[in-house]
Short mmCIF file of C-alpha atoms and ligand atoms in Angstrom, two decimals:
data_model
loop_
_atom_site.label_atom_id
_atom_site.label_comp_id
_atom_site.label_asym_id
_atom_site.label_seq_id
_atom_site.Cartn_x
_atom_site.Cartn_y
_atom_site.Cartn_z
CA MET A 1 83.05 95.90 69.59
CA LYS A 2 81.53 99.32 69.15
CA THR A 3 82.88 102.47 70.73
CA GLU A 4 80.93 105.56 71.55
CA ARG A 5 82.71 108.82 70.95
CA SER A 6 80.16 111.17 72.41
CA LEU A 7 78.34 111.26 75.70
CA VAL A 8 75.41 113.04 74.10
CA GLU A 9 74.06 109.83 72.60
CA LEU A 10 74.37 108.02 75.91
CA PHE A 11 72.74 110.92 77.71
CA ALA A 12 69.63 110.52 75.63
CA SER A 13 69.23 106.84 76.55
CA ASP A 14 70.71 106.63 80.04
CA PRO A 15 71.30 110.04 81.62
CA GLU A 16 72.31 108.70 85.02
CA ARG A 17 75.05 106.52 83.66
CA ALA A 18 76.21 109.26 81.31
CA GLU A 19 76.44 111.68 84.21
CA ALA A 20 78.36 109.17 86.29
CA LEU A 21 80.77 108.43 83.53
CA ALA A 22 81.26 112.08 82.67
CA TRP A 23 82.07 113.01 86.24
CA GLY A 24 84.01 109.90 87.03
CA ARG A 25 86.81 110.82 84.71
CA ARG A 26 89.15 113.76 84.65
CA GLY A 27 89.12 115.67 81.39
CA ALA A 28 85.78 114.20 80.57
CA LEU A 29 83.08 116.82 80.74
CA LYS A 30 81.00 117.61 77.76
CA GLY A 31 77.61 118.93 76.77
CA VAL A 32 75.01 118.64 79.48
CA SER A 33 77.60 117.89 82.16
CA LEU A 34 79.24 121.27 81.70
CA ALA A 35 76.07 122.78 83.09
CA ALA A 36 76.58 120.70 86.21
CA VAL A 37 80.04 122.16 86.72
CA GLY A 38 78.67 125.67 86.43
CA MET A 39 76.05 124.85 89.02
CA ALA A 40 78.58 123.29 91.36
CA LEU A 41 80.82 126.32 91.29
CA GLY A 42 77.99 128.78 91.60
CA ALA A 43 76.82 127.00 94.74
CA ALA A 44 77.72 127.94 98.28
CA MET A 45 80.87 126.26 99.54
CA PRO A 46 80.13 125.85 103.26
CA PHE A 47 83.66 124.73 104.11
CA GLY A 48 85.30 127.06 101.60
CA THR A 49 87.48 128.65 104.27
CA ARG A 50 89.01 125.23 104.95
CA MET A 51 90.09 124.74 101.41
CA PRO A 52 93.88 124.53 101.11
CA GLY A 53 95.37 127.37 99.08
CA GLY A 54 96.02 126.50 95.47
CA LEU A 55 93.77 123.45 95.51
CA LEU A 56 91.54 123.12 92.50
CA PRO A 57 87.99 122.11 93.46
CA ALA A 58 87.48 118.54 92.36
CA ALA A 59 84.58 119.65 90.17
CA LEU A 60 86.94 121.95 88.27
CA ALA A 61 89.71 119.41 87.93
CA GLN A 62 87.84 118.31 84.85
CA SER A 63 87.79 120.10 81.56
CA ALA A 64 85.71 119.69 78.44
CA GLY A 65 86.69 116.64 76.44
CA ASP A 66 85.62 113.31 75.10
CA THR A 67 84.90 110.25 77.15
CA PRO A 68 84.87 107.34 74.74
CA ILE A 69 83.01 104.38 76.13
CA LEU A 70 83.82 100.79 75.40
CA ARG A 71 80.92 98.81 74.00
CA MET A 72 81.87 95.18 74.09
CA ASP A 73 80.07 91.88 74.57
CA GLY A 74 80.45 90.69 78.15
CA LYS A 75 81.38 94.13 79.48
CA VAL A 76 79.45 96.94 81.12
CA ALA A 77 80.17 100.43 79.78
CA LEU A 78 83.84 100.84 80.69
CA ILE A 79 85.81 104.02 80.03
CA LEU A 80 87.86 103.44 76.90
CA LEU A 81 91.42 104.68 77.42
CA GLY A 82 92.92 103.15 74.30
CA GLU A 83 91.86 101.01 71.36
CA ARG A 84 95.26 99.77 70.19
CA PRO A 85 96.17 98.19 72.50
CA LEU A 86 92.75 97.85 74.07
CA VAL A 87 92.68 99.50 77.51
CA ALA A 88 89.53 100.27 79.51
CA GLU A 89 88.94 101.50 83.05
CA THR A 90 86.16 100.59 85.47
CA PRO A 91 84.23 103.65 86.70
CA GLU A 92 84.79 103.88 90.45
CA ILE A 93 81.11 103.43 91.35
CA MET A 94 81.09 100.13 89.47
CA LEU A 95 83.64 98.72 91.93
CA ASP A 96 81.01 98.14 94.60
CA ASP A 97 80.88 94.32 94.47
CA ASP A 98 82.95 92.38 97.01
CA VAL A 99 83.96 90.07 94.17
CA THR A 100 84.44 91.95 90.91
CA PRO A 101 82.21 90.39 88.23
CA ALA A 102 83.89 89.65 84.89
CA ASP A 103 81.83 92.30 83.10
CA LYS A 104 83.17 95.06 85.39
CA MET A 105 86.81 94.10 85.33
CA PHE A 106 89.18 96.66 83.83
CA ILE A 107 91.15 95.70 80.71
CA ARG A 108 94.83 96.36 80.19
CA ASN A 109 96.48 94.96 77.10
CA ASN A 110 99.95 95.85 75.85
CA GLY A 111 99.78 93.93 72.58
CA GLN A 112 97.20 92.25 70.41
CA ILE A 113 94.53 89.99 71.81
CA PRO A 114 95.33 86.37 70.93
CA ASP A 115 92.84 84.64 68.70
CA ARG A 116 90.17 82.99 70.83
CA PHE A 117 90.41 79.81 68.81
CA ALA A 118 94.18 79.61 69.09
CA ALA A 119 93.66 79.18 72.82
CA ASP A 120 92.52 75.58 72.67
CA PRO A 121 92.59 74.23 76.22
CA LYS A 122 93.19 70.72 74.89
CA THR A 123 96.49 71.62 73.25
CA TRP A 124 97.61 74.47 75.53
CA ARG A 125 101.05 73.89 77.07
CA PHE A 126 102.69 75.55 80.01
CA ARG A 127 106.45 75.28 80.40
CA LEU A 128 108.62 75.96 83.42
CA ASP A 129 112.32 76.03 82.59
CA GLY A 130 115.59 77.85 83.23
CA GLU A 131 117.45 77.30 86.49
CA VAL A 132 115.65 74.05 87.34
CA ASN A 133 116.74 70.41 87.42
CA ASN A 134 113.59 69.05 85.73
CA PRO A 135 112.03 71.44 83.23
CA LEU A 136 108.26 70.92 83.03
CA ASP A 137 106.09 70.88 79.94
CA LEU A 138 102.50 70.53 81.12
CA SER A 139 99.00 70.42 79.69
CA LEU A 140 96.18 72.14 81.55
CA GLY A 141 95.07 68.69 82.67
CA ASP A 142 98.55 67.99 84.07
CA LEU A 143 98.49 71.23 86.01
CA GLU A 144 95.09 70.48 87.50
CA SER A 145 95.78 66.83 88.33
CA ARG A 146 99.32 67.18 89.68
CA PHE A 147 98.85 70.18 91.97
CA GLU A 148 96.43 71.15 94.69
CA ALA A 149 93.68 73.56 93.65
CA VAL A 150 93.21 76.75 95.68
CA THR A 151 90.56 79.50 95.48
CA MET A 152 91.13 83.04 96.75
CA ARG A 153 89.94 86.60 96.29
CA LEU A 154 92.90 88.54 95.00
CA GLN A 155 93.32 92.18 94.15
CA MET A 156 94.91 92.93 90.83
CA GLU A 157 95.88 96.55 90.32
CA CYS A 158 97.69 98.18 87.44
CA GLY A 159 100.98 99.80 88.48
CA GLY A 160 99.69 102.98 86.82
CA ASN A 161 96.39 103.12 88.70
CA GLY A 162 95.70 106.76 89.66
CA ARG A 163 98.16 108.08 87.07
CA ALA A 164 95.80 110.93 86.02
CA ALA A 165 96.60 112.62 89.35
CA PHE A 166 100.24 113.30 88.49
CA VAL A 167 101.26 116.91 87.89
CA PRO A 168 102.83 117.40 85.44
CA GLU A 169 101.03 114.74 83.44
CA THR A 170 103.00 111.55 82.82
CA ARG A 171 102.92 109.33 79.76
CA GLY A 172 100.67 106.31 79.68
CA ASN A 173 96.99 105.56 80.15
CA GLN A 174 95.39 108.28 82.25
CA TRP A 175 93.78 106.01 84.84
CA ASN A 176 91.73 107.42 87.65
CA ASN A 177 91.18 104.87 90.44
CA GLY A 178 89.54 102.16 88.35
CA ALA A 179 92.50 99.96 87.32
CA ILE A 180 91.73 97.54 90.14
CA SER A 181 89.80 94.29 90.39
CA ASN A 182 89.17 91.80 93.18
CA CYS A 183 88.07 88.55 91.55
CA GLU A 184 87.88 85.07 93.00
CA TRP A 185 90.65 83.09 91.35
CA THR A 186 91.07 79.31 91.24
CA GLY A 187 94.32 77.69 90.26
CA VAL A 188 97.48 76.08 91.56
CA ARG A 189 100.23 77.68 93.60
CA LEU A 190 103.19 78.69 91.49
CA ARG A 191 105.47 77.51 94.30
CA ASP A 192 104.16 73.95 94.04
CA VAL A 193 104.97 73.92 90.33
CA ILE A 194 108.41 75.45 90.93
CA ARG A 195 109.18 72.83 93.58
CA ALA A 196 108.13 70.05 91.21
CA ALA A 197 110.70 71.36 88.74
CA GLY A 198 113.49 71.21 91.32
CA PRO A 199 114.79 74.79 91.36
CA LYS A 200 118.56 75.20 91.46
CA GLU A 201 120.13 77.40 94.06
CA SER A 202 120.91 79.86 91.30
CA ALA A 203 117.18 80.42 90.64
CA ARG A 204 116.55 83.91 92.01
CA PHE A 205 114.19 85.60 89.55
CA THR A 206 111.30 84.72 87.25
CA GLY A 207 110.52 85.71 83.65
CA HIS A 208 106.94 85.46 82.35
CA PHE A 209 105.73 84.82 78.80
CA GLY A 210 102.29 84.94 77.19
CA ALA A 211 100.71 84.15 73.85
CA ASP A 212 99.58 87.67 72.89
CA PRO A 213 101.36 88.96 69.77
CA HIS A 214 103.28 92.23 69.85
CA LEU A 215 101.25 95.18 68.55
CA SER A 216 103.48 95.34 65.47
CA GLY A 217 102.89 91.67 64.77
CA ALA A 218 106.64 91.02 65.03
CA THR A 219 107.05 87.43 66.20
CA ASP A 220 110.41 88.06 67.88
CA ARG A 221 109.02 90.71 70.22
CA ALA A 222 106.87 90.20 73.32
CA ALA A 223 103.85 92.39 74.08
CA ILE A 224 104.96 92.29 77.71
CA SER A 225 107.28 89.93 79.58
CA ARG A 226 107.97 90.83 83.16
CA GLY A 227 109.53 89.02 86.11
CA MET A 228 109.94 89.15 89.87
CA PRO A 229 112.15 87.86 92.67
CA VAL A 230 111.63 84.17 93.40
CA ALA A 231 110.51 85.02 96.96
CA LYS A 232 107.33 86.60 95.53
CA ALA A 233 106.84 83.62 93.22
CA MET A 234 107.03 81.29 96.24
CA GLU A 235 104.36 83.17 98.21
CA GLU A 236 101.29 81.03 98.78
CA HIS A 237 98.97 83.58 97.15
CA THR A 238 100.86 83.70 93.85
CA ILE A 239 98.93 81.34 91.61
CA ILE A 240 98.62 80.02 88.09
CA ALA A 241 94.90 80.46 87.55
CA THR A 242 92.55 78.42 85.39
CA ARG A 243 89.26 79.87 86.62
CA MET A 244 87.90 83.28 87.55
CA ASN A 245 84.76 83.68 89.65
CA GLY A 246 84.05 79.97 89.22
CA GLN A 247 84.14 80.15 85.41
CA PRO A 248 86.79 79.69 82.75
CA ILE A 249 88.83 82.91 82.59
CA PRO A 250 87.28 85.30 80.02
CA GLN A 251 89.28 85.47 76.81
CA ILE A 252 90.19 89.13 77.29
CA HIS A 253 91.55 88.36 80.78
CA GLY A 254 93.90 85.57 79.76
CA TYR A 255 92.02 82.40 78.84
CA PRO A 256 92.88 79.62 79.36
CA LEU A 257 95.74 80.29 81.81
CA ARG A 258 97.12 83.30 83.62
CA LEU A 259 99.43 84.18 86.44
CA VAL A 260 97.99 86.10 89.39
CA VAL A 261 100.55 87.95 91.50
CA PRO A 262 98.43 89.84 94.01
CA GLY A 263 99.58 93.07 95.65
CA TRP A 264 102.28 93.84 93.06
CA PRO A 265 101.83 95.68 89.75
CA GLY A 266 99.24 93.92 87.57
CA SER A 267 101.79 93.67 84.77
CA LEU A 268 103.35 90.68 86.57
CA SER A 269 100.08 88.76 86.26
CA GLN A 270 100.82 87.41 82.79
CA LYS A 271 97.70 86.64 80.76
CA TRP A 272 97.59 83.81 78.18
CA LEU A 273 100.47 82.31 80.15
CA THR A 274 102.69 79.90 78.20
CA ARG A 275 106.00 79.87 80.05
CA ILE A 276 107.83 80.90 83.20
CA THR A 277 111.59 80.73 83.25
CA LEU A 278 113.74 80.84 86.39
CA LEU A 279 116.81 83.04 86.19
CA ALA A 280 119.96 83.84 88.10
CA GLU A 281 119.73 87.54 87.16
CA PRO A 282 116.70 89.84 86.89
CA HIS A 283 114.66 89.17 83.75
CA ARG A 284 115.27 91.55 80.83
CA GLY A 285 111.94 91.22 79.03
CA GLN A 286 109.59 93.88 77.68
CA GLY A 287 108.50 96.08 80.59
CA MET A 288 111.68 95.57 82.63
CA GLY A 289 114.44 98.09 83.27
CA GLY A 290 114.68 101.81 82.58
CA THR A 291 111.61 103.68 83.81
CA SER A 292 109.22 100.71 83.31
CA TYR A 293 107.45 99.73 86.52
CA ARG A 294 110.28 101.41 88.38
CA LEU A 295 110.27 104.22 90.94
CA PRO A 296 112.86 106.80 91.95
CA VAL A 297 114.66 105.80 95.13
CA ARG A 298 115.40 109.47 95.74
CA PRO A 299 112.79 111.96 94.48
CA ILE A 300 113.41 113.55 91.09
CA VAL A 301 112.23 116.94 89.83
CA PRO A 302 108.64 116.52 88.57
CA GLY A 303 108.64 116.73 84.80
CA SER A 304 112.36 116.07 84.47
CA GLN A 305 113.96 113.59 82.08
CA ASN A 306 115.42 110.46 83.61
CA ASP A 307 116.58 107.14 82.19
CA GLY A 308 115.60 105.31 85.40
CA ALA A 309 119.03 103.71 85.82
CA THR A 310 118.97 104.38 89.56
CA PHE A 311 115.27 103.58 90.01
CA ALA A 312 114.05 100.42 91.80
CA ASP A 313 111.47 97.93 90.50
CA MET A 314 108.01 98.45 91.99
CA THR A 315 107.09 95.77 94.47
CA SER A 316 104.02 96.14 96.72
CA MET A 317 101.35 98.56 95.52
CA PRO A 318 100.60 101.40 97.96
CA VAL A 319 97.48 101.82 100.11
CA ARG A 320 94.37 103.10 98.29
CA SER A 321 90.60 103.43 98.69
CA VAL A 322 87.65 103.73 96.35
CA LEU A 323 84.22 105.24 97.03
CA THR A 324 81.64 103.03 95.36
CA ASN A 325 78.15 104.27 96.23
CA LEU A 326 78.40 107.93 95.29
CA ALA A 327 79.74 109.11 91.96
CA HIS A 328 81.92 112.17 91.65
CA GLY A 329 79.50 114.92 90.61
CA THR A 330 76.38 113.53 92.28
CA ARG A 331 73.64 116.04 93.05
CA LEU A 332 71.67 115.27 96.21
CA PRO A 333 68.26 116.70 97.14
CA ALA A 334 68.10 119.94 99.13
CA ASN A 335 68.21 119.42 102.90
CA THR A 336 70.21 116.21 102.70
CA ARG A 337 72.15 116.27 105.97
CA ARG A 338 73.41 112.73 106.28
CA VAL A 339 75.16 110.79 103.52
CA ASP A 340 75.90 107.07 103.67
CA LEU A 341 79.22 106.11 102.13
CA ARG A 342 80.93 102.88 101.32
CA GLY A 343 83.75 101.46 99.26
CA HIS A 344 86.83 99.28 99.33
CA ALA A 345 90.39 99.71 100.58
CA TRP A 346 93.55 97.68 100.05
CA ALA A 347 97.29 98.04 100.48
CA GLY A 348 99.32 95.73 98.23
CA ASP A 349 101.22 93.18 100.33
CA ASP A 350 99.88 94.91 103.40
CA GLU A 351 96.35 95.44 104.73
CA ALA A 352 94.27 98.54 105.26
CA ARG A 353 93.96 99.38 108.95
CA ALA A 354 91.56 102.33 108.71
CA VAL A 355 89.58 104.48 106.32
CA HIS A 356 88.75 108.07 107.16
CA VAL A 357 86.46 110.51 105.40
CA SER A 358 86.47 114.30 105.45
CA VAL A 359 83.83 116.63 104.00
CA ASP A 360 85.60 119.84 105.05
CA PHE A 361 88.74 119.67 102.90
CA GLY A 362 90.65 117.62 105.43
CA ALA A 363 90.11 119.82 108.51
CA THR A 364 88.34 117.01 110.36
CA TRP A 365 88.29 113.28 109.61
CA HIS A 366 85.73 110.63 110.50
CA GLU A 367 86.68 107.02 110.90
CA MET A 368 84.62 104.57 108.86
CA ALA A 369 83.97 100.93 109.74
CA LEU A 370 86.44 98.62 107.98
CA SER A 371 86.04 94.85 107.54
CA PRO A 372 88.97 92.46 107.65
CA PRO A 373 89.78 90.80 104.29
CA PRO A 374 88.22 87.33 103.83
CA ASN A 375 91.73 86.18 102.88
CA ARG A 376 95.06 87.92 102.58
CA TYR A 377 95.27 90.03 99.39
CA SER A 378 91.54 90.56 99.09
CA TRP A 379 90.37 94.14 99.25
CA GLN A 380 88.33 95.19 102.29
CA ARG A 381 84.89 96.76 102.64
CA TRP A 382 84.54 100.11 104.38
CA ALA A 383 81.29 101.88 105.22
CA GLY A 384 79.96 104.75 107.30
CA ALA A 385 78.11 108.04 107.15
CA VAL A 386 78.93 111.73 107.26
CA GLU A 387 76.87 114.73 108.38
CA LEU A 388 76.56 117.90 106.29
CA PRO A 389 75.80 121.28 107.90
CA SER A 390 73.84 122.78 105.02
CA ASP A 391 73.19 122.65 101.32
CA GLY A 392 76.03 123.55 98.99
CA TYR A 393 79.17 122.23 97.34
CA PHE A 394 81.17 119.60 99.24
CA GLU A 395 83.98 117.25 98.51
CA VAL A 396 84.02 113.79 100.04
CA TRP A 397 87.66 112.95 100.69
CA HIS A 398 88.45 109.33 101.49
CA ARG A 399 91.80 108.21 102.80
CA ALA A 400 92.98 104.73 103.77
CA THR A 401 95.81 103.93 106.18
CA ASP A 402 97.74 100.66 106.05
CA THR A 403 98.84 98.53 109.00
CA LYS A 404 102.27 100.18 108.92
CA GLY A 405 100.62 103.57 109.45
CA ARG A 406 101.15 104.81 105.90
CA MET A 407 98.30 106.95 104.57
CA GLN A 408 97.20 107.99 101.13
CA PRO A 409 98.97 111.32 100.59
CA HIS A 410 97.26 114.57 99.55
CA VAL A 411 98.84 114.58 96.13
CA ALA A 412 100.31 111.84 93.96
CA PRO A 413 103.74 111.18 95.48
CA ASN A 414 107.21 110.51 94.08
CA TRP A 415 106.66 111.82 90.56
CA ASN A 416 108.17 109.48 87.97
CA PRO A 417 108.28 109.60 84.16
CA GLN A 418 105.78 106.79 83.59
CA GLY A 419 103.45 107.74 86.42
CA TYR A 420 103.38 104.76 88.79
CA GLY A 421 102.13 104.57 92.35
CA ALA A 422 99.76 107.57 92.39
CA ASN A 423 97.65 106.83 95.47
CA ALA A 424 96.47 110.33 96.38
CA ILE A 425 93.46 110.75 98.67
CA GLY A 426 90.23 110.16 96.74
CA ARG A 427 88.01 113.19 96.11
CA ALA A 428 84.40 113.18 94.98
CA ALA A 429 82.52 116.45 94.45
CA ILE A 430 78.88 116.51 95.55
CA LEU A 431 76.25 119.20 95.30
CA VAL A 432 73.41 119.35 97.83
CA GLY A 433 70.35 121.24 96.69
N1 MTE B 1 100.04 88.51 78.26
C1 MTE B 1 99.76 89.69 78.84
N2 MTE B 1 99.58 89.73 80.16
C2 MTE B 1 99.30 90.89 80.77
C3 MTE B 1 99.21 92.11 80.05
C4 MTE B 1 99.39 92.03 78.64
O1 MTE B 1 99.32 93.04 77.93
N3 MTE B 1 99.66 90.81 78.07
N4 MTE B 1 98.97 93.29 80.72
C5 MTE B 1 99.33 93.31 82.13
C6 MTE B 1 98.91 94.50 82.84
S1 MTE B 1 99.86 95.89 82.60
C7 MTE B 1 97.87 94.47 83.74
S2 MTE B 1 97.51 95.81 84.69
C8 MTE B 1 97.02 93.28 83.88
C9 MTE B 1 95.57 93.61 83.57
O2 MTE B 1 94.77 92.48 83.62
P1 MTE B 1 93.30 92.48 83.04
O3 MTE B 1 93.33 93.03 81.65
O4 MTE B 1 92.84 91.08 83.10
O5 MTE B 1 92.48 93.37 83.94
O6 MTE B 1 97.43 92.21 83.01
C10 MTE B 1 98.81 92.08 82.85
N5 MTE B 1 99.10 90.89 82.11
MO1 MO B 2 99.21 97.45 84.20
#
């Protein structure tokens, strides 16, 4: 694995990608890209009078800084958010595929990466225990032969996706919109396995365990160990996966076995899965309680201290959209008057009902075409076009609405200390001419 600390080197070899990466990330402009900002702000702003007071132009919402890029076998150039643990975001324009290829999938680790050779599929065991009448201790072969195989496209989104939009800044990886994937997963339904174990009536929650060592190396501490209500575990789309996109799961994404809990924070989708325990009370593992994956039930003062005691665990992720054919900061030729747009939208347990785009700071909105998901919990394709009145600086705002009528809000809502659930309207700056 080699990391690249400076965009300058990348600019020399691949200016387009460097530009895209530089603009795709807040706090990421450097060198040549700074010139682009200057140009953008010197340009005419045809809809400038529509701009809400106090709003920072999207092009300015970035400041000079470093964008380290992950260089890793089997991965495109992802944006490196952290090396220890390894965390990397997918640039929004690389989320254009209906099924996210393995090399474009974001990476979120909380601990160390288990040794590839420790994950021997022949000796791997998966245990289901706790509040059950017949605890199970299964090989991968047992799992595959005893339970029906299912294949589905499932979104997996980090609970902190969009965190960079919070003001004031919250702690944690400063994701833009790229902590989302929509892979095709094959595995067995968790509910079939739970039923085979004969759950007791007292079984109301799950606890998940994986093989990745804690960052410190301490063997009595879990890197992450989250859990959920049994109702979510019994949903037909919650699966124990053995394959991703028709292949064995890549090592970095949980080989040889992982949980996939679509629509809820990605942290529930335990990688390198070794054990699920059923519990009478909510699980108390690493990443549970306090302010972890929990949201204020009543709003708190942004920036204030809070121990999260009255917060509630995050369940369904909120509605969100990505724009995947036009990078933030794209410069289009003079006289471009029509711009084709496309992307994806999703809404946790729910579905997206509409996607609208505005190029005049939200004064008018244009409905895009939106495809139904191929199966529940897959993201959906949206596409359309917008007209521009002249050359100049524009912002493409994209906003999805879910089937309950909830829209992406203008700013990241419900500020919380660890920055979860930031699904603000997407904004991409473009310069025509
Ligand atoms: N064992 C284990 N599972 C894990 C994690 C982890 O650190 N260890 N991270 C979780 C988090 S926070 C997310 S968002 C997803 C990310 O999955 P990916 O790295 O395959 O994209 O995995 C989840 N499962
Ligand atoms: Mo996450």
